[in-house]
Coordinates of C-alpha atoms in Angstrom, one line a residue:
Chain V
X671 CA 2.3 102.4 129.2
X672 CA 5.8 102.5 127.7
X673 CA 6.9 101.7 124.4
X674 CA 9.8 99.5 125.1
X675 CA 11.9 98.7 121.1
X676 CA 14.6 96.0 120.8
X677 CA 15.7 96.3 116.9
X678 CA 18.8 94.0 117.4
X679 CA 16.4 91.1 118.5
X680 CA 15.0 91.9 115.3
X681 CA 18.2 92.8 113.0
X682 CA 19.9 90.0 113.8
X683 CA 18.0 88.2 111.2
X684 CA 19.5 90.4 108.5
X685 CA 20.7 87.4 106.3
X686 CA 16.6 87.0 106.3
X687 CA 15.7 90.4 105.0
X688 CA 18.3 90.5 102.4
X689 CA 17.3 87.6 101.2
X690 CA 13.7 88.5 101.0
X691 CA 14.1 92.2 99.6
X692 CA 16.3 91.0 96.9
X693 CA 13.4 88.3 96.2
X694 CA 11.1 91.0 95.9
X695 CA 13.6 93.3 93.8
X696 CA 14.0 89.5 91.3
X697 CA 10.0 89.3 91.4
X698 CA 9.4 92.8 90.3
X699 CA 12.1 92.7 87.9
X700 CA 10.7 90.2 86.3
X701 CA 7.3 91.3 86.0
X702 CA 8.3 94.8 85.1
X703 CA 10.2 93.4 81.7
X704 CA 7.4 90.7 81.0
X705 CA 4.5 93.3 81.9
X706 CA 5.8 96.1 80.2
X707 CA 5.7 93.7 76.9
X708 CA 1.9 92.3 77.2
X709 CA 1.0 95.5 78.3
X710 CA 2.4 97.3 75.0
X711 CA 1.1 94.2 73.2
X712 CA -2.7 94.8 74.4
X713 CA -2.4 98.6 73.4
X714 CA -1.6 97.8 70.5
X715 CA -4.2 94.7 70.2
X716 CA -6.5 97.1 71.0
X717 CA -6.2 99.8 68.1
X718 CA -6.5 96.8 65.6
X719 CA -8.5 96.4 63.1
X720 CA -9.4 92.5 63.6
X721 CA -12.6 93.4 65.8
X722 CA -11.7 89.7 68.0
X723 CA -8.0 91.1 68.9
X724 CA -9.3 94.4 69.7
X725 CA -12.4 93.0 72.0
X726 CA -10.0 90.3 73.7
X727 CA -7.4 92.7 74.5
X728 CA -10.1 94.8 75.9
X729 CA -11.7 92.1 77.5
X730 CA -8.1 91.1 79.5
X731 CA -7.6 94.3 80.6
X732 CA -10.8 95.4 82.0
X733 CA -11.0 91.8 83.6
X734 CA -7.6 92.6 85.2
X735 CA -8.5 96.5 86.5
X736 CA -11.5 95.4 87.7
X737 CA -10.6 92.6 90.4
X738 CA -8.1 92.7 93.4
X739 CA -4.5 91.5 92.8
X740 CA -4.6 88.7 95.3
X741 CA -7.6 87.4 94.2
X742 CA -5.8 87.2 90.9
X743 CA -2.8 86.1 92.0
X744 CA -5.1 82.6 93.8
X745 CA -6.8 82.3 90.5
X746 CA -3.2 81.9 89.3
X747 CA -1.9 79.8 91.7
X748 CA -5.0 77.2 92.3
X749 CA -5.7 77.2 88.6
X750 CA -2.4 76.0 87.6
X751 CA -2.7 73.1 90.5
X752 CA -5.9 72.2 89.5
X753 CA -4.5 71.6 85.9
X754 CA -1.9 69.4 87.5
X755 CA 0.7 71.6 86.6
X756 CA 3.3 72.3 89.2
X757 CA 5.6 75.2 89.5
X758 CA 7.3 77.2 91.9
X759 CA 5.5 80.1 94.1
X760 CA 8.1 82.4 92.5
X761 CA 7.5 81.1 89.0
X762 CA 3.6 82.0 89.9
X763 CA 3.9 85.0 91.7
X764 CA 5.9 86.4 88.4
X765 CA 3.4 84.8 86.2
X766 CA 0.3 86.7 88.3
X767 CA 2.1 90.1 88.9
X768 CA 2.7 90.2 84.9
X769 CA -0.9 89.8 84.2
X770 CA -1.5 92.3 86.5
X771 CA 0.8 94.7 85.9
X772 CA 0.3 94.1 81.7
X773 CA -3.5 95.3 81.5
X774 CA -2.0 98.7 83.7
X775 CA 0.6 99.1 81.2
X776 CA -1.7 98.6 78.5
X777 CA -4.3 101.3 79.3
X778 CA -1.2 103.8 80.4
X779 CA 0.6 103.2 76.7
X780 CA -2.6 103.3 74.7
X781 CA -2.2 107.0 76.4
X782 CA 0.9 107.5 75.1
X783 CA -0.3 106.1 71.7
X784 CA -3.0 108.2 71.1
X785 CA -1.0 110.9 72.5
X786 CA 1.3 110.6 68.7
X787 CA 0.0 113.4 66.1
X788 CA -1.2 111.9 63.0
X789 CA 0.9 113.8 61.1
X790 CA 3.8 111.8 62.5
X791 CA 2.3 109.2 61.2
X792 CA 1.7 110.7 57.9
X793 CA 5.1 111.7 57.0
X794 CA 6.4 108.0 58.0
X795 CA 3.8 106.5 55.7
X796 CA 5.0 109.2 53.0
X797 CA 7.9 108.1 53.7
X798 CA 7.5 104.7 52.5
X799 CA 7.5 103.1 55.8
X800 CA 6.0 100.1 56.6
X801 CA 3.5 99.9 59.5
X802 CA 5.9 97.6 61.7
X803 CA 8.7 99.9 60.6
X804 CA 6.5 103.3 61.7
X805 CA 5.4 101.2 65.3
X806 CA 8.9 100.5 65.9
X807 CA 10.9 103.8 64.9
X808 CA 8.4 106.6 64.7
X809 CA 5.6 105.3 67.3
X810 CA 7.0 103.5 70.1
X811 CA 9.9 105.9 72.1
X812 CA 7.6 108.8 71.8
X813 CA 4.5 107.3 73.0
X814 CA 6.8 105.7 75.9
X815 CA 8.5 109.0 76.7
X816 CA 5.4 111.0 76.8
X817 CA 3.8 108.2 79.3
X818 CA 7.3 107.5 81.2
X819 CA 6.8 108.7 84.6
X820 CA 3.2 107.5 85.1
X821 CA 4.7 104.0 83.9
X822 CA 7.7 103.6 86.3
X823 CA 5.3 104.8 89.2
X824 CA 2.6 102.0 87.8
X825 CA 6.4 99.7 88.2
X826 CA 7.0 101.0 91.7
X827 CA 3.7 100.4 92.3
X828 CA 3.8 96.6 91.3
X829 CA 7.1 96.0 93.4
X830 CA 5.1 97.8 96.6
X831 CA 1.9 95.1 95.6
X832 CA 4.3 92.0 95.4
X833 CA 4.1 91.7 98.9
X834 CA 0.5 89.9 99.2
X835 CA 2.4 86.9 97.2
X836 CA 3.2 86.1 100.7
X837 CA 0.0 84.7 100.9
X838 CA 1.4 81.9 98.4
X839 CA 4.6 81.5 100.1
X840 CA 6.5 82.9 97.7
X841 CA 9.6 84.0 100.1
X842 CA 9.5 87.7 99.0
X843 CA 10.1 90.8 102.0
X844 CA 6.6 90.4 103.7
X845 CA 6.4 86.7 104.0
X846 CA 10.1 87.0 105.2
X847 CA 9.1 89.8 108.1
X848 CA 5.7 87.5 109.0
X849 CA 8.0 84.1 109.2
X850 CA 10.7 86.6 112.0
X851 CA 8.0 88.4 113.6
X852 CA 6.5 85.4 114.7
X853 CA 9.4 84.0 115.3
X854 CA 10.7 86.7 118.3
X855 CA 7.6 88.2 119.4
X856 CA 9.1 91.9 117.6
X857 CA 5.7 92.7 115.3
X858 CA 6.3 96.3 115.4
X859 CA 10.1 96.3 115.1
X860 CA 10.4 94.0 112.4
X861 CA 7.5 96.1 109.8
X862 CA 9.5 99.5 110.9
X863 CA 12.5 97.7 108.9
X864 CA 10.8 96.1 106.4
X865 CA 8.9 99.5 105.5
X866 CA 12.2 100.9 105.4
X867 CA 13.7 98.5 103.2
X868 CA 10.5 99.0 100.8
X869 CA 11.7 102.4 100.8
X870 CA 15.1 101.7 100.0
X871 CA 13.9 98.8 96.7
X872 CA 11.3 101.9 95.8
X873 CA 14.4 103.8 95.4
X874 CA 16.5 101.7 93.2
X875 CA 13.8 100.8 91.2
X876 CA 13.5 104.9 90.7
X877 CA 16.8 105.3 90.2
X878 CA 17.0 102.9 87.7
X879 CA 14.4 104.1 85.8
X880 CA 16.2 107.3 86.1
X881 CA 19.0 105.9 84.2
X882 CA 17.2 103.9 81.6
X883 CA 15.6 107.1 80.9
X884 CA 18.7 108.6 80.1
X885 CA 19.6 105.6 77.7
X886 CA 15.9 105.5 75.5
X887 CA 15.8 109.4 74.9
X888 CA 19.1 111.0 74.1
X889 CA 17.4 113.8 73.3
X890 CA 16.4 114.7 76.5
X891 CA 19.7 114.1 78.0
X892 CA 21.1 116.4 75.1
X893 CA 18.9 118.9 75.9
X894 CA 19.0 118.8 79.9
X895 CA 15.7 117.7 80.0
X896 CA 16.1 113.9 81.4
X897 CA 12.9 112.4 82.6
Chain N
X637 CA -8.1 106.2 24.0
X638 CA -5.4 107.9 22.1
X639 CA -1.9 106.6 22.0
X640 CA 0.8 108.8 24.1
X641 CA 4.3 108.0 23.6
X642 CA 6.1 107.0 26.7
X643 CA 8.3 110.1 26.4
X644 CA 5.8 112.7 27.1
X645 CA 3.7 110.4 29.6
X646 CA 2.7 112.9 32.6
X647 CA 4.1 111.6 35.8
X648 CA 0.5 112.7 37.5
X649 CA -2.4 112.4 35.9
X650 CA -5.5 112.8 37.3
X651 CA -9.3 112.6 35.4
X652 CA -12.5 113.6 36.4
X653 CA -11.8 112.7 40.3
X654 CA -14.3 112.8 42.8
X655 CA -14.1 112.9 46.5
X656 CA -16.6 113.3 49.1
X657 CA -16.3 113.9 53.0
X658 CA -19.7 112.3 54.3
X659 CA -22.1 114.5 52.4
X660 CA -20.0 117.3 51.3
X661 CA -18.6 117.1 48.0
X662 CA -15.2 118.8 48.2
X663 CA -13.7 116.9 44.6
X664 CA -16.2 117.2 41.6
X665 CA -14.4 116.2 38.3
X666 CA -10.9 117.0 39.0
X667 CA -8.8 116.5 36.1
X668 CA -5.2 117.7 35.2
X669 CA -1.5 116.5 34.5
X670 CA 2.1 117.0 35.7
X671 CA 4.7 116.4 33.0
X672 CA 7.9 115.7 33.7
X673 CA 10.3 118.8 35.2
X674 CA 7.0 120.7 35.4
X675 CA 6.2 123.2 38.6
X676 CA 2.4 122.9 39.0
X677 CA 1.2 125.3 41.6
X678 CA -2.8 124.7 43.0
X679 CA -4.0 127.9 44.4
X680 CA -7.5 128.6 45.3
X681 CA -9.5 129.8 48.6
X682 CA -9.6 128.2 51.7
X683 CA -12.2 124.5 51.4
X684 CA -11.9 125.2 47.3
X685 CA -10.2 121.6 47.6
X686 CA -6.4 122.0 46.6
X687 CA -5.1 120.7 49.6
X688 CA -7.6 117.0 49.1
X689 CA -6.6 117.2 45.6
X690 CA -2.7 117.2 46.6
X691 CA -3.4 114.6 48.8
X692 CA -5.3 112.0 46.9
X693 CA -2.0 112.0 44.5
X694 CA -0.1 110.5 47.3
X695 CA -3.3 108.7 48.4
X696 CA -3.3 109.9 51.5
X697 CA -7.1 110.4 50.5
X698 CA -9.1 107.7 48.9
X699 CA -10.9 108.8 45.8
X700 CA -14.7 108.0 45.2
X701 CA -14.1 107.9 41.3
X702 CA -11.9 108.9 38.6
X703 CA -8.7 107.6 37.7
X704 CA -5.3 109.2 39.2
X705 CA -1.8 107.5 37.5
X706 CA 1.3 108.6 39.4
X707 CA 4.6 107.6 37.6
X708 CA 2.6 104.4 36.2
X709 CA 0.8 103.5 39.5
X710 CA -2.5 103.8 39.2
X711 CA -3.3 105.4 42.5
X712 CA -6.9 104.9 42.1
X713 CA -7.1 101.2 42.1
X714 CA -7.7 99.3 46.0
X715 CA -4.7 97.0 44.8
X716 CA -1.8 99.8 44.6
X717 CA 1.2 98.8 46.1
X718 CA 1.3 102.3 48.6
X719 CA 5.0 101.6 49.4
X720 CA 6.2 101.6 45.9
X721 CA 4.1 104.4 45.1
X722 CA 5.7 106.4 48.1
X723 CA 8.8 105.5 47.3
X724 CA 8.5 107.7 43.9
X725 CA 6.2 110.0 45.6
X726 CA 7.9 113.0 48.3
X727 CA 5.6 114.5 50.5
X728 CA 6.5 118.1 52.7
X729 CA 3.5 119.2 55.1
X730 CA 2.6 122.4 56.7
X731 CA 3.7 121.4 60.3
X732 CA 7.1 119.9 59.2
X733 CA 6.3 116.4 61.1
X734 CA 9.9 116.0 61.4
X735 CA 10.5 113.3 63.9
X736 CA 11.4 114.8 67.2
X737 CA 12.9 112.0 69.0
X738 CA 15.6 111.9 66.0
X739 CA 18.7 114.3 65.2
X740 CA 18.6 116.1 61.7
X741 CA 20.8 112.8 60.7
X742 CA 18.6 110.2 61.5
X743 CA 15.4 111.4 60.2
X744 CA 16.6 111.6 56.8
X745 CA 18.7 108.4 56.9
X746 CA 15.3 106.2 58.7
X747 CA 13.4 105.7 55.5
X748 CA 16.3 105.0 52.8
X749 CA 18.0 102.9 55.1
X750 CA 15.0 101.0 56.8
X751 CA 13.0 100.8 53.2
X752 CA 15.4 100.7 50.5
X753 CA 18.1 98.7 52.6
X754 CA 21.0 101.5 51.8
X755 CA 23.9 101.2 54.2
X756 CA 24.3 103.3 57.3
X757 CA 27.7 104.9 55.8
X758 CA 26.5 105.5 52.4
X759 CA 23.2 107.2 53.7
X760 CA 25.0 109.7 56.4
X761 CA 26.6 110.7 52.9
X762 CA 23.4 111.3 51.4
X763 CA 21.9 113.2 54.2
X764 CA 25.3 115.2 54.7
X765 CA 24.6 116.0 50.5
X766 CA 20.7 116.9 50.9
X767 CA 21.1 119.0 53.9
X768 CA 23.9 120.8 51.7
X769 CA 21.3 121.1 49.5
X770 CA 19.2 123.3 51.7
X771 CA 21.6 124.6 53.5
X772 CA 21.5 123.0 56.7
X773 CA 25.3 120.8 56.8
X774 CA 25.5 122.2 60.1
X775 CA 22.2 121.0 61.4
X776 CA 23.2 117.3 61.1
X777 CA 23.2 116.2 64.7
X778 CA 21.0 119.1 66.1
X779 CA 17.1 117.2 67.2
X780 CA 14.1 119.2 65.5
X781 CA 13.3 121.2 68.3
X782 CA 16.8 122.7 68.2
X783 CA 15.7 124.4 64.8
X784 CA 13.8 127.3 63.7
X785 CA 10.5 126.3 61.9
X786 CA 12.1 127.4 58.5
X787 CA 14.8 125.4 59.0
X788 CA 12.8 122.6 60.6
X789 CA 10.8 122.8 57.0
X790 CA 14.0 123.0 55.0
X791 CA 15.0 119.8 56.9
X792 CA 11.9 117.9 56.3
X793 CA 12.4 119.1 52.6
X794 CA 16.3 117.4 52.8
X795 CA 14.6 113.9 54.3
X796 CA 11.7 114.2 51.3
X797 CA 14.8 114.3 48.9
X798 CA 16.8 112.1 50.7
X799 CA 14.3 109.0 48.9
X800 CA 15.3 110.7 45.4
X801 CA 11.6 110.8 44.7
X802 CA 10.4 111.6 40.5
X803 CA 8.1 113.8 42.3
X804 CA 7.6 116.1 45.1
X805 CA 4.7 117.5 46.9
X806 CA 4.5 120.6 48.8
X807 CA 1.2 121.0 50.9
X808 CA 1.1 125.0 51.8
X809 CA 4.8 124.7 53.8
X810 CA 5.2 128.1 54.0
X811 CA 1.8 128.7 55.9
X812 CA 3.1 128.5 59.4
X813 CA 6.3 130.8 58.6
X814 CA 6.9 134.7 58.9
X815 CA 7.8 136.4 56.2
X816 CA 11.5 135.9 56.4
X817 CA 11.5 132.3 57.3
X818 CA 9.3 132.0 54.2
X819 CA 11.7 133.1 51.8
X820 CA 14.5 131.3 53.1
X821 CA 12.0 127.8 52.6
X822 CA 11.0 129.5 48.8
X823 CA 14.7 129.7 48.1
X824 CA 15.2 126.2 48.9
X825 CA 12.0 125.3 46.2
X826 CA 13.2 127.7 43.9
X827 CA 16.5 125.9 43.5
X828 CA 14.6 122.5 43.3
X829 CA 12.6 123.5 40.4
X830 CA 16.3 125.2 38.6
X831 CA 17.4 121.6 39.5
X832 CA 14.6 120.2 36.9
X833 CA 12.4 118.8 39.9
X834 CA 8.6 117.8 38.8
X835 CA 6.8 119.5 41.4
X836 CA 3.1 120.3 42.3
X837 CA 2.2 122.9 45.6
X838 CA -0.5 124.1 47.3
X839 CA 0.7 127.6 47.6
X840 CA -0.9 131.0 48.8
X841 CA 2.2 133.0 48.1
X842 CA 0.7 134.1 44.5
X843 CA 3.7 135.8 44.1
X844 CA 6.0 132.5 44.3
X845 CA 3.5 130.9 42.1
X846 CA 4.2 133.4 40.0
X847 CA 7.5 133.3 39.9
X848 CA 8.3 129.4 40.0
X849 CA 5.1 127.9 38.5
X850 CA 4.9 126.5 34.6
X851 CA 0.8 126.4 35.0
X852 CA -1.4 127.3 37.5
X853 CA -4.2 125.4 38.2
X854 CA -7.2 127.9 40.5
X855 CA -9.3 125.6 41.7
X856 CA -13.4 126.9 42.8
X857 CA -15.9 124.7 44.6
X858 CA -14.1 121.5 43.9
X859 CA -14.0 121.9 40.8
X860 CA -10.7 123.6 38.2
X861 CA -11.8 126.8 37.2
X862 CA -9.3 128.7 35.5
X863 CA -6.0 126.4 34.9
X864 CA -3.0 128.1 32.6
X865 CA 0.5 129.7 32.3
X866 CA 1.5 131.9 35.0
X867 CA 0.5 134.8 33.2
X868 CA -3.2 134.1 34.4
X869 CA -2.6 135.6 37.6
X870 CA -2.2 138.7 36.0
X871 CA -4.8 138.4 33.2
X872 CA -6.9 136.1 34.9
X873 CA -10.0 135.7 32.3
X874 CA -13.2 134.1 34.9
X875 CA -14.7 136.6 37.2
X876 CA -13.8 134.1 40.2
X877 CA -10.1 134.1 39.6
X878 CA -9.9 138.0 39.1
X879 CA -11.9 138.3 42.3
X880 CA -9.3 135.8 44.2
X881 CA -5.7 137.5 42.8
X882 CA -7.2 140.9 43.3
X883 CA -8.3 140.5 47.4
X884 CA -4.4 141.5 47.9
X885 CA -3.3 138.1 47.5
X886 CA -0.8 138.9 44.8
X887 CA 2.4 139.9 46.0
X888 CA 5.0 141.3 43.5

């Protein structure tokens, strides 16, 4: 038996792959920004005071850890056709990966939260600050740096998982590398590059997060420490 | 109650205040008073309750009776408007809390410019004049970590002052310095109270207390037990207080 591999059967669909990895790079773009801001929403929703904010953002997130993303993303999908509302798979696939990714980012900021010394908190508050105010300058960047690399991975992570919304059509890498592999017969040929170009959109997405890191904490760059 | 003239109103005041942590009674019947430009030092052993008694004046502790009136808010009271009382109120802590993720700059011009609405220009002027202050010009665009812990606490001193507060709190900020960081940070507090500052510190250098203080107040079991002019350190007149300065505690 001889393994026999014909790539430019396979490569001359590149229009095809572009197209779906930059689809994929759009999708987890998306849901990175929108996840990142329910997550950080719930983690705070869940230190409140108001016992029904705390309990419902508890009650998302465990919901959320606790069942498989594609099972999530058909709840999405089906439950949004059953109300007679129609959108796009991409609008969907966005909506379900930020649900997903949210209660992640949730639990993985309430680390970084907790991970603030009171006394931080105490000089703000002697400092007059209001608790918005101490949230937003005292709070937030330091909980985010000290959590930072477990939250782009939990990113990466989510791009790598976008590929089951093939299974709603949305026309991201996977469902892309299905649609040609059927197409010319080339299963194994056509995964090898699409793993590949997973590894390439893993690597962007790190080295964009590289750079954003070097934008949120000046101090680290100024101290040749960058995240 | 007797009439005081506004004049000679104490800008902290507190009476027969009680506190409680669960079942342990660490306040029982505080009472004394701050007047204006006066250095009040609160020394007393470790768990004697100085320290709660500091921080129930900036209510950073909740009392369980007793009336406290700091520059007119009554502190006390459920219904006291915390920023306002803050904003007359400076607080310095043992572990600095400067924020790290800040240079020198912006942690002293965060809290005038985000509470009292000063502009960005005029408060990098006021930080540039309270670091002078301490000693620190130098230090403006260094980040905390960058700076030794006396001139991290000399900093956090600079952003207390940066609010012009009528009053300033200093909760044992020498505790976690040597010896020579120490007296650079006393130096600073020193000048402060030349300066006519109203200040009240929980302090264990009983020589600095000496020194700087109008009126000691040695607190025992919650409770004042021996309150008076400096001199009391030397002469102290209750068996406690004699016990406490003369453990080596009093440095000359």
């Amino acid at each position: 038996m001889s393994l026999q591999l014909d790539f430019p059967a396979v490569l001359e669909r590149w229009p095809s792959f572009v197209a779906g990895a930059v689809l994929t790079l759009e999708l987890a773009a998306f849901a990175t920004v929108l996840g990142a801001l329910l997550g950080t929403l719930a983690a705070v929703g869940r230190g409140a005071h108001n016992a029904l904010i705390a309990g419902a953002c508890k009650a998302y997130v465990e919901t959320i850890r606790n069942t498989p993303l594609l099972v999530q993303i058909f709840l999405v999908y089906f439950g949004l056709a059953s109300l007679g509302l129609k959108f796009s798979a991409f609008t969907v696939a966005v909506a379900a990966l930020t649900i997903n990714v949210g209660a992640y980012t949730a639990e993985i900021m309430r680390a970084g939260f907790e991970a603030i010394p009171r006394g931080q908190i105490e000089a703000a508050e002697g400092l007059a600050l209001s608790r918005l105010q101490i949230y937003w300058h005292i709070i937030l960047l330091p909980a985010i740096e000290k959590v930072y690399p477990a939250l782009t991975s939990q990113f990466v992570l989510l791009m790598l998982a976008s590929s089951v919304c093939s299974q709603i059509s949305a026309e991201e890498l996977t469902a892309v590398a299905n649609y040609i592999q059927s197409d010319t017969y080339r299963a194994f040929e056509t995964y090898i590059i699409v793993a590949v170009l997973y590894v390439i959109l893993s690597l962007v997405m790190r080295a964009g997060f590289w750079g954003l890191g070097l934008v949120l904490f000046p101090r680290r760059r100024r101290l040749g420490t960058p995240l | 109650m007797q009439q005081i003239p506004a004049a000679s109103e104490p800008i902290v005041s507190l009476r027969d205040v009680k506190k409680s942590f669960g079942s342990l009674l660490v306040l029982d019947g505080v009472s004394f008073a701050v007047q204006r430009g006066e250095v009040l030092a609160l020394i007393g052993r470790s768990g004697s309750g100085k320290s709660t008694a500091l921080r129930c004046i900036d209510r950073f502790e909740k009392v369980d009776g007793g009336e406290i009136v700091v520059c007119g808010h009554r502190v006390d009271r459920p219904d006291v408007n915390l920023r306002a009382l803050r904003q007359d109120v400076g607080i310095v802590f043992q572990s600095y809390n400067l924020f790290p993720h800040l240079t020198i700059e912006q942690n002293i011009t965060l809290a005038p410019c985000a509470v009292k609405g000063v502009a960005t220009a005029q408060a990098k002027d006021l930080a540039r004049k309270v670091l002078a202050q301490v000693g620190l010009e130098e230090k403006l665009h260094a980040y905390p970590e960058q700076l030794s812990g006396g001139q991290q606490q000399r900093a956090a001193i600079a952003r207390s002052l940066a609010m012009q507060p009528k009053v300033m709190l200093f909760d044992e900020v020498t505790s976690a310095l040597d010896p020579e960081l120490t007296a650079e940070v006393l130096k600073v507090i020193e000048q402060l109270a030349a300066d006519g500052m109203t200040m009240v510190m929980v302090t264990h250098e009983m020589g600095f207390a000496k020194g700087i203080a109008d009126r000691i107040v040695f607190m025992h079991r919650g409770k004042v037990h021996e309150t008076g002019p400096a001199s009391i350190l030397t002469s102290p007149t209750t068996p406690e207080l004699t016990q406490f300065v003369g453990t080596g505690n009093l440095k000359s």
